[in-house]
Amino acid sequence: MQLKNLKDQVIVITGASSGIGLVTARTAAEKGAKVVVAARNEEALKELVNELRGNGHTAIHVTADVGREEDVNKIAETALKEFGRFDTWVNNAGVAIFGYAMDVSNEDMKRLFDTNFWGVVYGSKVAVKHFKERGFPGALINVGSLFGDRGTLIQSTYAPSKFAVHGWTESLRMELEKDNVPVSVTLIHPGRIDTPYTQHAHSYLDKQPIHKGMLYPPKAVAEAILYAAEHPKRDMYVGTQAKALELVGRIFPRFTDRLMERFIPPTQYTNIPAKPREESNLHQAGYGLHERGINKGWKRSNSMYVKASKYPIFSRVIIIGFGALILANIRRNKHNTRKQIS
């Protein structure tokens, strides 16, 4: 399947008012693409479009809540009215809840699924419909999560929504491939990304949600997204941690459970009091035009895994080598344990 060069594309990006979506929109515009940015924060979108146009780029905005099907249809209609087509559709919009599963209300969980899952479904359907009707290849890119490959604690309502996105994406890809529909379907698997995600989150914790540990820049996710817009890719992992968690969790599920139960909770909150829930972006638009958050840890400048993924043979060598190291380490630990017992 041959996809267009970015400079010849019209790209739709949801969740474009902050974080990954904002960086992806800016980067796509810099590379010559015409961008259609969508989010709930109209003021931020207007400012973003003015910024892009001021730099000589082509951009329009659509104020939309992707949890509403009619709003997603409006995004597509606006793109078609302005440009006559779109070539890539990026389902990026997302919200988060930090809290233990039994504490989160069903109402809040349903609202999270409206955005994180149903928004992807609505966007996928409208994009596929357009690509089928025009009969020319296009790219559908869905942004998942490392917690869509592996469950977690505290974000235990967010993770299932991303599991659903992963399952939807894989199933849709197979159906389209079986029927020879000209759509490249890519699932992005970001690791922990340094965006305002945690500041926007709806928190059931007394302490403020935050990312701690190894963090990747939003530009690394944008790099993966825009590479997939030009090159048909099944999956793009952002950060070795995303691939490692998926791999280890699949091979050693109980070991991974215990490891996460012990180490994950303290990496998801800080000691300052949590913001009031009414300030979150779960039920309303959050603040916009911030690429980064207040997260703490080792902030990487890029993702070598993304760069390696552009060269599949090199990427497979890395995966095999990493898996071999894990197996060797586990066998060594078991051997040492037996020697101590004996």
GROMACS .gro file of C-alpha atoms in nm:
model
  342
    1MET     CA    1   0.000   0.000   0.000
    2GLN     CA    2   0.147   0.333  -0.106
    3LEU     CA    3   0.066   0.627   0.122
    4LYS     CA    4   0.126   0.990   0.031
    5ASN     CA    5   0.419   1.195   0.152
    6LEU     CA    6   0.330   1.415   0.448
    7LYS     CA    7   0.369   1.734   0.244
    8ASP     CA    8   0.087   1.613   0.018
    9GLN     CA    9  -0.147   1.505   0.296
   10VAL     CA   10  -0.447   1.638   0.483
   11ILE     CA   11  -0.424   1.502   0.840
   12VAL     CA   12  -0.702   1.496   1.099
   13ILE     CA   13  -0.580   1.491   1.461
   14THR     CA   14  -0.813   1.459   1.760
   15GLY     CA   15  -0.708   1.567   2.107
   16ALA     CA   16  -0.492   1.834   1.943
   17SER     CA   17  -0.515   2.105   2.209
   18SER     CA   18  -0.234   1.966   2.429
   19GLY     CA   19   0.028   1.696   2.475
   20ILE     CA   20   0.077   1.439   2.200
   21GLY     CA   21  -0.193   1.581   1.973
   22LEU     CA   22  -0.053   1.933   1.997
   23VAL     CA   23   0.303   1.823   1.915
   24THR     CA   24   0.180   1.601   1.631
   25ALA     CA   25  -0.017   1.890   1.478
   26ARG     CA   26   0.278   2.128   1.498
   27THR     CA   27   0.519   1.872   1.356
   28ALA     CA   28   0.285   1.767   1.074
   29ALA     CA   29   0.235   2.130   0.974
   30GLU     CA   30   0.611   2.193   0.977
   31LYS     CA   31   0.652   1.900   0.738
   32GLY     CA   32   0.405   2.055   0.496
   33ALA     CA   33   0.082   1.871   0.577
   34LYS     CA   34  -0.252   2.046   0.592
   35VAL     CA   35  -0.387   1.983   0.941
   36VAL     CA   36  -0.738   1.958   1.080
   37VAL     CA   37  -0.717   1.987   1.459
   38ALA     CA   38  -1.001   1.885   1.687
   39ALA     CA   39  -1.061   1.903   2.062
   40ARG     CA   40  -1.312   2.039   2.314
   41ASN     CA   41  -1.106   2.350   2.401
   42GLU     CA   42  -1.210   2.596   2.129
   43GLU     CA   43  -0.995   2.882   2.257
   44ALA     CA   44  -0.678   2.668   2.250
   45LEU     CA   45  -0.759   2.539   1.901
   46LYS     CA   46  -0.810   2.890   1.764
   47GLU     CA   47  -0.478   2.999   1.911
   48LEU     CA   48  -0.305   2.692   1.765
   49VAL     CA   49  -0.448   2.751   1.417
   50ASN     CA   50  -0.345   3.119   1.430
   51GLU     CA   51   0.006   3.009   1.531
   52LEU     CA   52   0.032   2.759   1.246
   53ARG     CA   53  -0.106   2.999   0.988
   54GLY     CA   54   0.129   3.268   1.115
   55ASN     CA   55   0.416   3.032   1.035
   56GLY     CA   56   0.289   2.986   0.680
   57HIS     CA   57   0.110   2.653   0.732
   58THR     CA   58  -0.242   2.545   0.639
   59ALA     CA   59  -0.469   2.455   0.930
   60ILE     CA   60  -0.831   2.459   1.041
   61HIS     CA   61  -0.996   2.365   1.369
   62VAL     CA   62  -1.314   2.186   1.474
   63THR     CA   63  -1.447   2.212   1.828
   64ALA     CA   64  -1.562   1.859   1.904
   65ASP     CA   65  -1.616   1.608   2.182
   66VAL     CA   66  -1.514   1.273   2.031
   67GLY     CA   67  -1.742   1.095   2.278
   68ARG     CA   68  -2.031   1.226   2.068
   69GLU     CA   69  -2.075   1.062   1.728
   70GLU     CA   70  -2.229   1.371   1.575
   71ASP     CA   71  -1.921   1.574   1.672
   72VAL     CA   72  -1.688   1.321   1.509
   73ASN     CA   73  -1.898   1.335   1.193
   74LYS     CA   74  -1.865   1.714   1.205
   75ILE     CA   75  -1.484   1.682   1.203
   76ALA     CA   76  -1.496   1.475   0.885
   77GLU     CA   77  -1.753   1.702   0.720
   78THR     CA   78  -1.542   2.010   0.795
   79ALA     CA   79  -1.228   1.848   0.649
   80LEU     CA   80  -1.416   1.746   0.334
   81LYS     CA   81  -1.573   2.089   0.296
   82GLU     CA   82  -1.240   2.270   0.334
   83PHE     CA   83  -1.002   2.034   0.153
   84GLY     CA   84  -1.222   1.785  -0.033
   85ARG     CA   85  -1.055   1.491   0.144
   86PHE     CA   86  -0.834   1.373   0.426
   87ASP     CA   87  -0.550   1.123   0.391
   88THR     CA   88  -0.471   1.031   0.753
   89TRP     CA   89  -0.699   1.019   1.055
   90VAL     CA   90  -0.536   1.012   1.401
   91ASN     CA   91  -0.753   0.901   1.694
   92ASN     CA   92  -0.553   1.052   1.978
   93ALA     CA   93  -0.802   1.214   2.218
   94GLY     CA   94  -0.805   1.058   2.563
   95VAL     CA   95  -0.886   1.116   2.929
   96ALA     CA   96  -0.762   0.944   3.244
   97ILE     CA   97  -0.885   0.843   3.588
   98PHE     CA   98  -0.645   0.773   3.873
   99GLY     CA   99  -0.803   0.562   4.145
  100TYR     CA  100  -0.856   0.204   4.251
  101ALA     CA  101  -1.117   0.021   4.043
  102MET     CA  102  -1.372  -0.033   4.318
  103ASP     CA  103  -1.364   0.337   4.413
  104VAL     CA  104  -1.438   0.480   4.067
  105SER     CA  105  -1.805   0.552   3.997
  106ASN     CA  106  -1.972   0.379   3.704
  107GLU     CA  107  -2.074   0.720   3.569
  108ASP     CA  108  -1.712   0.835   3.551
  109MET     CA  109  -1.600   0.506   3.400
  110LYS     CA  110  -1.866   0.530   3.128
  111ARG     CA  111  -1.758   0.885   3.049
  112LEU     CA  112  -1.396   0.769   3.017
  113PHE     CA  113  -1.502   0.495   2.774
  114ASP     CA  114  -1.705   0.748   2.572
  115THR     CA  115  -1.384   0.935   2.495
  116ASN     CA  116  -1.115   0.667   2.496
  117PHE     CA  117  -1.302   0.384   2.324
  118TRP     CA  118  -1.614   0.513   2.152
  119GLY     CA  119  -1.427   0.817   2.021
  120VAL     CA  120  -1.187   0.578   1.848
  121VAL     CA  121  -1.475   0.371   1.710
  122TYR     CA  122  -1.655   0.676   1.571
  123GLY     CA  123  -1.334   0.813   1.421
  124SER     CA  124  -1.236   0.479   1.271
  125LYS     CA  125  -1.574   0.432   1.106
  126VAL     CA  126  -1.588   0.778   0.951
  127ALA     CA  127  -1.229   0.747   0.827
  128VAL     CA  128  -1.274   0.401   0.675
  129LYS     CA  129  -1.597   0.511   0.509
  130HIS     CA  130  -1.415   0.801   0.343
  131PHE     CA  131  -1.121   0.589   0.226
  132LYS     CA  132  -1.353   0.322   0.085
  133GLU     CA  133  -1.561   0.577  -0.103
  134ARG     CA  134  -1.265   0.747  -0.267
  135GLY     CA  135  -1.089   0.414  -0.336
  136PHE     CA  136  -0.745   0.557  -0.261
  137PRO     CA  137  -0.521   0.439   0.025
  138GLY     CA  138  -0.538   0.624   0.354
  139ALA     CA  139  -0.399   0.579   0.705
  140LEU     CA  140  -0.597   0.522   1.023
  141ILE     CA  141  -0.381   0.565   1.332
  142ASN     CA  142  -0.516   0.479   1.677
  143VAL     CA  143  -0.322   0.581   1.987
  144GLY     CA  144  -0.327   0.308   2.249
  145SER     CA  145  -0.107   0.268   2.556
  146LEU     CA  146   0.142   0.042   2.728
  147PHE     CA  147  -0.152  -0.020   2.964
  148GLY     CA  148  -0.355  -0.146   2.669
  149ASP     CA  149  -0.113  -0.438   2.650
  150ARG     CA  150  -0.091  -0.495   3.024
  151GLY     CA  151  -0.328  -0.407   3.310
  152THR     CA  152  -0.214  -0.189   3.597
  153LEU     CA  153  -0.308  -0.058   3.939
  154ILE     CA  154  -0.462   0.285   4.006
  155GLN     CA  155  -0.519   0.349   3.634
  156SER     CA  156  -0.732   0.037   3.648
  157THR     CA  157  -1.024   0.199   3.466
  158TYR     CA  158  -0.804   0.367   3.203
  159ALA     CA  159  -0.629   0.040   3.113
  160PRO     CA  160  -0.949  -0.148   3.010
  161SER     CA  161  -1.044   0.137   2.777
  162LYS     CA  162  -0.710   0.099   2.602
  163PHE     CA  163  -0.744  -0.282   2.596
  164ALA     CA  164  -1.069  -0.218   2.409
  165VAL     CA  165  -0.893   0.018   2.165
  166HIS     CA  166  -0.628  -0.246   2.098
  167GLY     CA  167  -0.886  -0.518   2.037
  168TRP     CA  168  -1.095  -0.293   1.812
  169THR     CA  169  -0.791  -0.191   1.609
  170GLU     CA  170  -0.669  -0.547   1.553
  171SER     CA  171  -1.016  -0.675   1.461
  172LEU     CA  172  -1.086  -0.387   1.224
  173ARG     CA  173  -0.745  -0.429   1.059
  174MET     CA  174  -0.814  -0.795   0.981
  175GLU     CA  175  -1.159  -0.726   0.840
  176LEU     CA  176  -1.031  -0.451   0.612
  177GLU     CA  177  -0.738  -0.664   0.497
  178LYS     CA  178  -0.969  -0.960   0.423
  179ASP     CA  179  -1.187  -0.736   0.205
  180ASN     CA  180  -0.889  -0.558   0.041
  181VAL     CA  181  -0.999  -0.217   0.165
  182PRO     CA  182  -0.721   0.040   0.102
  183VAL     CA  183  -0.658   0.144   0.463
  184SER     CA  184  -0.335   0.120   0.659
  185VAL     CA  185  -0.432   0.060   1.024
  186THR     CA  186  -0.165   0.137   1.285
  187LEU     CA  187  -0.178   0.101   1.662
  188ILE     CA  188   0.058   0.326   1.860
  189HIS     CA  189   0.177   0.189   2.197
  190PRO     CA  190   0.319   0.484   2.398
  191GLY     CA  191   0.514   0.427   2.717
  192ARG     CA  192   0.505   0.692   2.987
  193ILE     CA  193   0.499   1.024   2.806
  194ASP     CA  194   0.578   1.362   2.961
  195THR     CA  195   0.253   1.547   2.883
  196PRO     CA  196  -0.015   1.722   3.096
  197TYR     CA  197  -0.200   1.385   3.100
  198THR     CA  198  -0.163   1.347   3.477
  199GLN     CA  199  -0.259   1.710   3.549
  200HIS     CA  200  -0.574   1.669   3.340
  201ALA     CA  201  -0.665   1.340   3.508
  202HIS     CA  202  -0.973   1.284   3.721
  203SER     CA  203  -0.831   1.171   4.056
  204TYR     CA  204  -0.984   0.960   4.331
  205LEU     CA  205  -0.653   0.979   4.518
  206ASP     CA  206  -0.575   1.226   4.796
  207LYS     CA  207  -0.239   1.292   4.625
  208GLN     CA  208  -0.179   1.451   4.286
  209PRO     CA  209  -0.132   1.204   3.996
  210ILE     CA  210   0.209   1.222   3.833
  211HIS     CA  211   0.445   1.011   3.623
  212LYS     CA  212   0.773   0.910   3.789
  213GLY     CA  213   1.058   0.717   3.632
  214MET     CA  214   1.164   0.701   3.270
  215LEU     CA  215   0.966   0.945   3.058
  216TYR     CA  216   0.956   0.996   2.683
  217PRO     CA  217   0.884   1.327   2.509
  218PRO     CA  218   0.558   1.376   2.320
  219LYS     CA  219   0.764   1.442   2.007
  220ALA     CA  220   0.864   1.072   2.012
  221VAL     CA  221   0.497   0.973   1.983
  222ALA     CA  222   0.447   1.234   1.712
  223GLU     CA  223   0.742   1.085   1.526
  224ALA     CA  224   0.582   0.739   1.540
  225ILE     CA  225   0.242   0.871   1.431
  226LEU     CA  226   0.376   1.067   1.136
  227TYR     CA  227   0.601   0.782   1.024
  228ALA     CA  228   0.292   0.557   1.017
  229ALA     CA  229   0.109   0.825   0.817
  230GLU     CA  230   0.360   0.770   0.535
  231HIS     CA  231   0.452   0.403   0.584
  232PRO     CA  232   0.202   0.122   0.650
  233LYS     CA  233   0.284  -0.014   0.996
  234ARG     CA  234   0.095  -0.261   1.213
  235ASP     CA  235   0.231  -0.138   1.548
  236MET     CA  236   0.464   0.135   1.670
  237TYR     CA  237   0.597   0.113   2.028
  238VAL     CA  238   0.720   0.437   2.184
  239GLY     CA  239   0.985   0.356   2.440
  240THR     CA  240   1.151   0.027   2.525
  241GLN     CA  241   0.944   0.016   2.846
  242ALA     CA  242   0.623  -0.023   2.641
  243LYS     CA  243   0.756  -0.322   2.448
  244ALA     CA  244   0.928  -0.469   2.755
  245LEU     CA  245   0.610  -0.459   2.965
  246GLU     CA  246   0.410  -0.626   2.688
  247LEU     CA  247   0.677  -0.893   2.634
  248VAL     CA  248   0.750  -0.977   2.999
  249GLY     CA  249   0.381  -0.965   3.092
  250ARG     CA  250   0.300  -1.217   2.819
  251ILE     CA  251   0.582  -1.459   2.902
  252PHE     CA  252   0.578  -1.425   3.284
  253PRO     CA  253   0.231  -1.300   3.382
  254ARG     CA  254   0.238  -1.381   3.755
  255PHE     CA  255   0.590  -1.246   3.796
  256THR     CA  256   0.477  -0.924   3.625
  257ASP     CA  257   0.170  -0.903   3.849
  258ARG     CA  258   0.380  -0.916   4.165
  259LEU     CA  259   0.638  -0.676   4.026
  260MET     CA  260   0.375  -0.417   3.937
  261GLU     CA  261   0.184  -0.461   4.263
  262ARG     CA  262   0.499  -0.370   4.451
  263PHE     CA  263   0.654  -0.096   4.240
  264ILE     CA  264   0.386   0.072   4.025
  265PRO     CA  265   0.161   0.254   4.280
  266PRO     CA  266   0.426   0.497   4.417
  267THR     CA  267   0.525   0.596   4.061
  268GLN     CA  268   0.177   0.736   3.992
  269TYR     CA  269   0.135   1.010   4.252
  270THR     CA  270   0.330   1.278   4.436
  271ASN     CA  271   0.304   1.414   4.790
  272ILE     CA  272   0.111   1.732   4.705
  273PRO     CA  273  -0.271   1.727   4.744
  274ALA     CA  274  -0.470   1.628   4.438
  275LYS     CA  275  -0.655   1.891   4.238
  276PRO     CA  276  -1.034   1.898   4.285
  277ARG     CA  277  -1.208   1.655   4.049
  278GLU     CA  278  -1.414   1.933   3.896
  279GLU     CA  279  -1.090   2.073   3.750
  280SER     CA  280  -1.017   1.755   3.553
  281ASN     CA  281  -1.088   1.715   3.182
  282LEU     CA  282  -1.312   1.411   3.223
  283HIS     CA  283  -1.642   1.595   3.190
  284GLN     CA  284  -1.517   1.922   3.041
  285ALA     CA  285  -1.229   2.061   2.836
  286GLY     CA  286  -0.896   2.089   3.011
  287TYR     CA  287  -0.648   2.374   2.975
  288GLY     CA  288  -0.469   2.381   2.642
  289LEU     CA  289  -0.146   2.451   2.452
  290HIS     CA  290   0.086   2.272   2.697
  291GLU     CA  291   0.309   2.006   2.546
  292ARG     CA  292   0.472   1.892   2.871
  293GLY     CA  293   0.355   1.814   3.223
  294ILE     CA  294   0.501   1.840   3.575
  295ASN     CA  295   0.617   1.479   3.576
  296LYS     CA  296   0.942   1.373   3.744
  297GLY     CA  297   1.217   1.134   3.642
  298TRP     CA  298   1.460   1.059   3.365
  299LYS     CA  299   1.323   1.261   3.075
  300ARG     CA  300   1.450   1.111   2.753
  301SER     CA  301   1.516   1.331   2.452
  302ASN     CA  302   1.368   1.076   2.210
  303SER     CA  303   1.280   0.707   2.172
  304MET     CA  304   1.544   0.487   2.018
  305TYR     CA  305   1.280   0.216   1.984
  306VAL     CA  306   1.078   0.437   1.750
  307LYS     CA  307   1.385   0.503   1.542
  308ALA     CA  308   1.469   0.130   1.534
  309SER     CA  309   1.109   0.051   1.431
  310LYS     CA  310   1.167   0.239   1.109
  311TYR     CA  311   1.409  -0.041   1.020
  312PRO     CA  312   1.222  -0.371   1.091
  313ILE     CA  313   1.519  -0.609   1.074
  314PHE     CA  314   1.717  -0.402   1.325
  315SER     CA  315   1.409  -0.382   1.548
  316ARG     CA  316   1.364  -0.761   1.553
  317VAL     CA  317   1.727  -0.809   1.649
  318ILE     CA  318   1.677  -0.572   1.945
  319ILE     CA  319   1.363  -0.757   2.058
  320ILE     CA  320   1.528  -1.099   2.037
  321GLY     CA  321   1.835  -0.973   2.222
  322PHE     CA  322   1.626  -0.810   2.493
  323GLY     CA  323   1.420  -1.127   2.539
  324ALA     CA  324   1.736  -1.336   2.563
  325LEU     CA  325   1.871  -1.106   2.836
  326ILE     CA  326   1.549  -1.137   3.038
  327LEU     CA  327   1.548  -1.516   3.012
  328ALA     CA  328   1.916  -1.537   3.106
  329ASN     CA  329   1.862  -1.315   3.409
  330ILE     CA  330   1.562  -1.517   3.531
  331ARG     CA  331   1.749  -1.846   3.490
  332ARG     CA  332   2.047  -1.702   3.677
  333ASN     CA  333   1.822  -1.591   3.965
  334LYS     CA  334   1.656  -1.932   3.983
  335HIS     CA  335   1.997  -2.103   3.985
  336ASN     CA  336   2.121  -1.876   4.264
  337THR     CA  337   1.805  -1.938   4.467
  338ARG     CA  338   1.846  -2.314   4.441
  339LYS     CA  339   2.211  -2.289   4.553
  340GLN     CA  340   2.108  -2.084   4.856
  341ILE     CA  341   1.838  -2.338   4.950
  342SER     CA  342   2.073  -2.630   4.911
   0.00000   0.00000   0.00000
